[in-house]
Amino acid sequence: MKHILIIGGGPGGYVGAIRASQLGAKVTLVEKRELGGTCLNRGCIPTKALYKNAEVVKSLKEMEKYGVKISDYSIDFDEIQKRKEGVVNQLRTGIEKLMKDYGITVLNGTASFKNDKVVSVTLNDGQSMDLEADHIIIATGSDTFVPSVPGIESEGVITSDDLLEIDRIPKSMVIAGGGVIGLEMGSIFNTLGTDITIVSNRLLKRSDGDIVKRLPSIVKKTGIKFLAKSHLKEVEKKADGKLLVRTEGEKGEN
């Protein structure tokens, strides 16, 4: 029986593990965090759960257009976060059950290569072991990117991962980057009441050209401020605890 070792338990890793088991291989999967990877735990699934909440809030704001009058409503962000975590946990539990059902050994730890057939695994509890496999699949996925600008380490500067775990709706937020993640998170929190400013060269620059041309005007109609053809230059922590964000574009510094 072939032994296949998979490093990474995201959509590539756990799906590959299941298929390898179905084909008769002995499978070991190493994952240092939660099964499901970025998509399930810090990406697609939690953001879509938050997006649904924002969609409901948007509908409430527009109810009078449909002849429905609501005198008042409030947003319970704790409940929004609990719902998001519930969705993520349910799906993660499903993946864990699949691993057991297919007889896949899951090791919670970090893997490193000793040679082309042997991997050293340091478990999260501090133990270590060497594993030899016929084939090794690397499915380590993605990580957050933090730009190298002065002041980026200041308290209050967070990544998209941190934003998913935030315990309150911020009054204001500057988002560096107008890609899929920046625009999606900006749209969600803008709907929930946060004053959003996006700093980017352009929005969704890798998307279809016609979409890219029309996006800025659509985004501005929602109340999101967009500093086009700009990039983050510096972050300064002020005496009152607030962050001063300096940007630079074709017209100079902002």
Coordinates of C-alpha atoms in Angstrom, one line a residue, residues 3-221:
H3 CA 1.8 6.0 1.8
I4 CA 0.9 9.5 0.8
L5 CA 1.8 12.4 3.1
I6 CA 0.0 15.7 2.6
I7 CA 1.2 19.0 4.1
G8 CA -1.7 21.4 4.5
G9 CA -5.3 20.7 5.4
G10 CA -7.1 23.3 3.2
P11 CA -9.3 22.6 0.1
G12 CA -6.3 21.2 -1.8
G13 CA -5.0 19.1 1.1
Y14 CA -8.1 17.5 2.6
V15 CA -9.8 16.9 -0.8
G16 CA -6.6 15.3 -2.1
A17 CA -6.4 13.2 1.1
I18 CA -9.9 11.9 0.6
R19 CA -9.3 11.0 -3.0
A20 CA -6.0 9.2 -2.2
S21 CA -7.8 7.2 0.4
Q22 CA -10.6 6.3 -2.0
L23 CA -7.9 4.9 -4.4
G24 CA -6.5 2.7 -1.7
A25 CA -3.5 4.7 -0.3
K26 CA -2.6 5.1 3.4
V27 CA -2.8 8.8 4.0
T28 CA -1.3 11.1 6.6
L29 CA -2.2 14.8 6.7
V30 CA -0.3 17.5 8.6
E31 CA -2.0 20.8 9.4
K32 CA -0.7 23.2 12.0
R33 CA -4.0 25.1 12.4
E34 CA -7.6 24.1 11.7
L35 CA -8.7 21.8 8.9
G36 CA -10.3 23.7 6.0
G37 CA -7.5 26.1 5.5
T38 CA -7.8 29.8 4.7
C39 CA -11.0 29.3 2.7
L40 CA -13.0 27.8 5.4
N41 CA -11.5 29.5 8.5
R42 CA -10.3 32.9 7.4
G43 CA -11.6 33.5 3.9
C44 CA -14.5 32.5 1.7
I45 CA -16.8 31.0 4.3
P46 CA -16.6 33.5 7.2
T47 CA -16.7 36.5 4.8
K48 CA -19.8 35.1 3.0
A49 CA -21.5 34.6 6.4
L50 CA -20.8 38.2 7.3
Y51 CA -21.9 39.3 3.8
K52 CA -25.3 37.7 4.4
N53 CA -25.7 39.7 7.5
A54 CA -24.8 42.9 5.7
E55 CA -27.2 41.9 2.9
V56 CA -30.0 41.7 5.5
V57 CA -29.1 45.1 7.0
K58 CA -29.0 46.6 3.5
S59 CA -32.5 45.2 2.9
L60 CA -33.8 46.8 6.1
K61 CA -32.4 50.1 5.1
E62 CA -34.3 49.9 1.8
M63 CA -37.6 48.5 3.1
E64 CA -39.6 51.7 2.6
K65 CA -38.9 51.4 -1.2
Y66 CA -41.1 48.3 -1.0
G67 CA -43.8 49.8 1.2
V68 CA -42.6 48.4 4.5
K69 CA -41.9 50.8 7.3
I70 CA -39.7 49.8 10.2
S71 CA -39.5 52.4 13.0
D72 CA -36.2 51.1 14.5
Y73 CA -33.7 48.3 14.5
S74 CA -30.3 47.6 16.0
I75 CA -27.3 45.5 15.1
D76 CA -26.0 43.0 17.6
F77 CA -22.4 42.4 16.4
D78 CA -21.8 39.7 19.0
E79 CA -24.6 37.7 17.5
I80 CA -23.3 38.3 14.0
Q81 CA -19.9 36.9 15.0
K82 CA -21.6 33.9 16.8
R83 CA -23.5 33.1 13.6
K84 CA -20.4 33.3 11.5
E85 CA -18.4 31.0 13.9
G86 CA -21.4 28.6 13.9
V87 CA -21.3 28.3 10.1
V88 CA -17.5 27.8 10.1
N89 CA -17.5 25.2 13.0
Q90 CA -20.3 23.2 11.4
L91 CA -18.3 22.8 8.1
R92 CA -15.0 22.2 9.9
T93 CA -16.7 19.4 12.0
G94 CA -17.9 17.9 8.7
I95 CA -14.3 17.8 7.3
E96 CA -13.0 16.2 10.6
K97 CA -15.6 13.5 10.3
L98 CA -14.7 12.8 6.7
M99 CA -11.0 12.4 7.8
K100 CA -12.1 9.7 10.3
D101 CA -14.5 8.0 7.9
Y102 CA -11.8 7.6 5.3
G103 CA -9.2 6.4 7.8
I104 CA -6.9 9.5 7.3
T105 CA -4.4 10.2 10.0
V106 CA -4.4 13.9 10.9
L107 CA -1.4 15.4 12.7
N108 CA -1.7 18.9 14.2
G109 CA 1.7 20.3 13.7
T110 CA 4.4 21.8 11.4
A111 CA 6.2 19.8 8.7
S112 CA 9.7 20.3 7.3
F113 CA 11.7 18.2 4.8
K114 CA 14.7 16.1 5.9
N115 CA 15.0 14.7 2.4
D116 CA 12.8 13.9 -0.6
K117 CA 11.1 11.0 1.2
V118 CA 11.2 11.9 4.9
V119 CA 9.4 14.7 6.6
S120 CA 10.0 15.9 10.2
V121 CA 6.8 16.9 12.0
T122 CA 6.8 19.0 15.1
L123 CA 3.4 18.6 16.8
N124 CA 1.6 21.5 18.4
D125 CA 2.1 19.8 21.8
G126 CA 5.9 19.9 21.4
Q127 CA 6.5 16.3 20.4
S128 CA 8.3 15.5 17.1
M129 CA 8.5 12.6 14.7
D130 CA 9.9 11.6 11.3
L131 CA 7.6 10.3 8.7
E132 CA 8.6 8.5 5.5
A133 CA 6.2 8.4 2.5
D134 CA 6.1 7.2 -1.1
H135 CA 4.7 10.5 -2.2
I136 CA 4.5 13.9 -0.5
I137 CA 2.0 16.6 -1.5
I138 CA 2.6 20.2 -0.6
A139 CA -0.7 22.1 -0.1
T140 CA 0.4 24.8 2.3
G141 CA -2.0 27.5 0.9
S142 CA -1.8 31.2 1.4
D143 CA -1.0 33.7 4.2
T144 CA -1.7 37.3 4.9
F145 CA 0.5 40.0 3.3
V146 CA 1.7 43.0 5.3
P147 CA 3.3 45.8 3.3
S148 CA 6.6 47.2 4.5
V149 CA 5.7 50.8 5.4
P150 CA 6.7 52.9 8.4
G151 CA 4.3 52.5 11.3
I152 CA 2.6 49.3 10.0
E153 CA 3.3 47.6 13.3
S154 CA 1.2 50.2 15.2
E155 CA -1.6 49.0 17.5
G156 CA -4.8 49.2 15.5
V157 CA -3.3 48.1 12.2
I158 CA -4.8 44.7 11.5
T159 CA -4.9 42.1 8.8
S160 CA -8.0 40.7 7.2
D161 CA -7.6 37.6 9.5
D162 CA -7.8 40.0 12.5
L163 CA -10.8 41.8 11.1
L164 CA -12.8 38.6 11.0
E165 CA -12.3 38.2 14.7
I166 CA -12.9 41.8 15.7
D167 CA -15.4 42.3 18.6
R168 CA -17.0 45.5 17.5
I169 CA -18.0 47.5 14.4
P170 CA -15.3 50.1 13.9
K171 CA -16.4 53.8 13.5
S172 CA -13.9 54.2 10.6
M173 CA -11.5 52.1 8.7
V174 CA -8.8 52.6 6.0
I175 CA -8.2 49.6 3.8
A176 CA -4.9 49.3 1.9
G177 CA -5.7 47.4 -1.2
G178 CA -8.7 47.3 -3.6
G179 CA -8.6 43.6 -4.5
V180 CA -11.3 41.1 -3.8
I181 CA -10.6 40.9 0.0
G182 CA -10.3 44.7 0.5
L183 CA -13.5 45.5 -1.5
E184 CA -15.5 42.7 0.1
M185 CA -14.6 43.5 3.7
G186 CA -15.0 47.2 3.0
S187 CA -18.5 46.6 1.5
I188 CA -19.6 44.5 4.5
F189 CA -18.5 46.9 7.2
N190 CA -19.7 49.9 5.2
T191 CA -23.2 48.4 5.2
L192 CA -22.9 47.8 9.0
G193 CA -22.1 51.5 9.6
T194 CA -18.3 51.9 9.3
D195 CA -16.8 54.9 7.5
I196 CA -14.7 53.1 4.9
T197 CA -11.8 54.5 2.8
I198 CA -10.0 52.2 0.3
V199 CA -6.5 53.1 -0.9
S200 CA -5.5 51.4 -4.1
N201 CA -4.1 51.9 -7.5
R202 CA -7.5 50.7 -8.8
L203 CA -10.3 48.3 -7.8
L204 CA -10.2 44.7 -8.8
K205 CA -7.3 45.4 -11.2
R206 CA -7.1 41.8 -12.3
S207 CA -10.8 41.6 -13.3
D208 CA -12.5 42.2 -16.6
G209 CA -11.7 45.7 -17.9
D210 CA -15.3 46.7 -18.3
I211 CA -16.0 45.8 -14.6
V212 CA -12.9 47.7 -13.5
K213 CA -14.0 50.9 -15.3
R214 CA -17.5 50.9 -13.7
L215 CA -16.6 49.9 -10.2
P216 CA -15.4 53.2 -8.8
S217 CA -18.7 55.1 -9.4
I218 CA -20.7 52.1 -8.1
V219 CA -18.6 51.9 -4.9
K220 CA -18.8 55.6 -4.3
K221 CA -22.6 55.5 -4.4

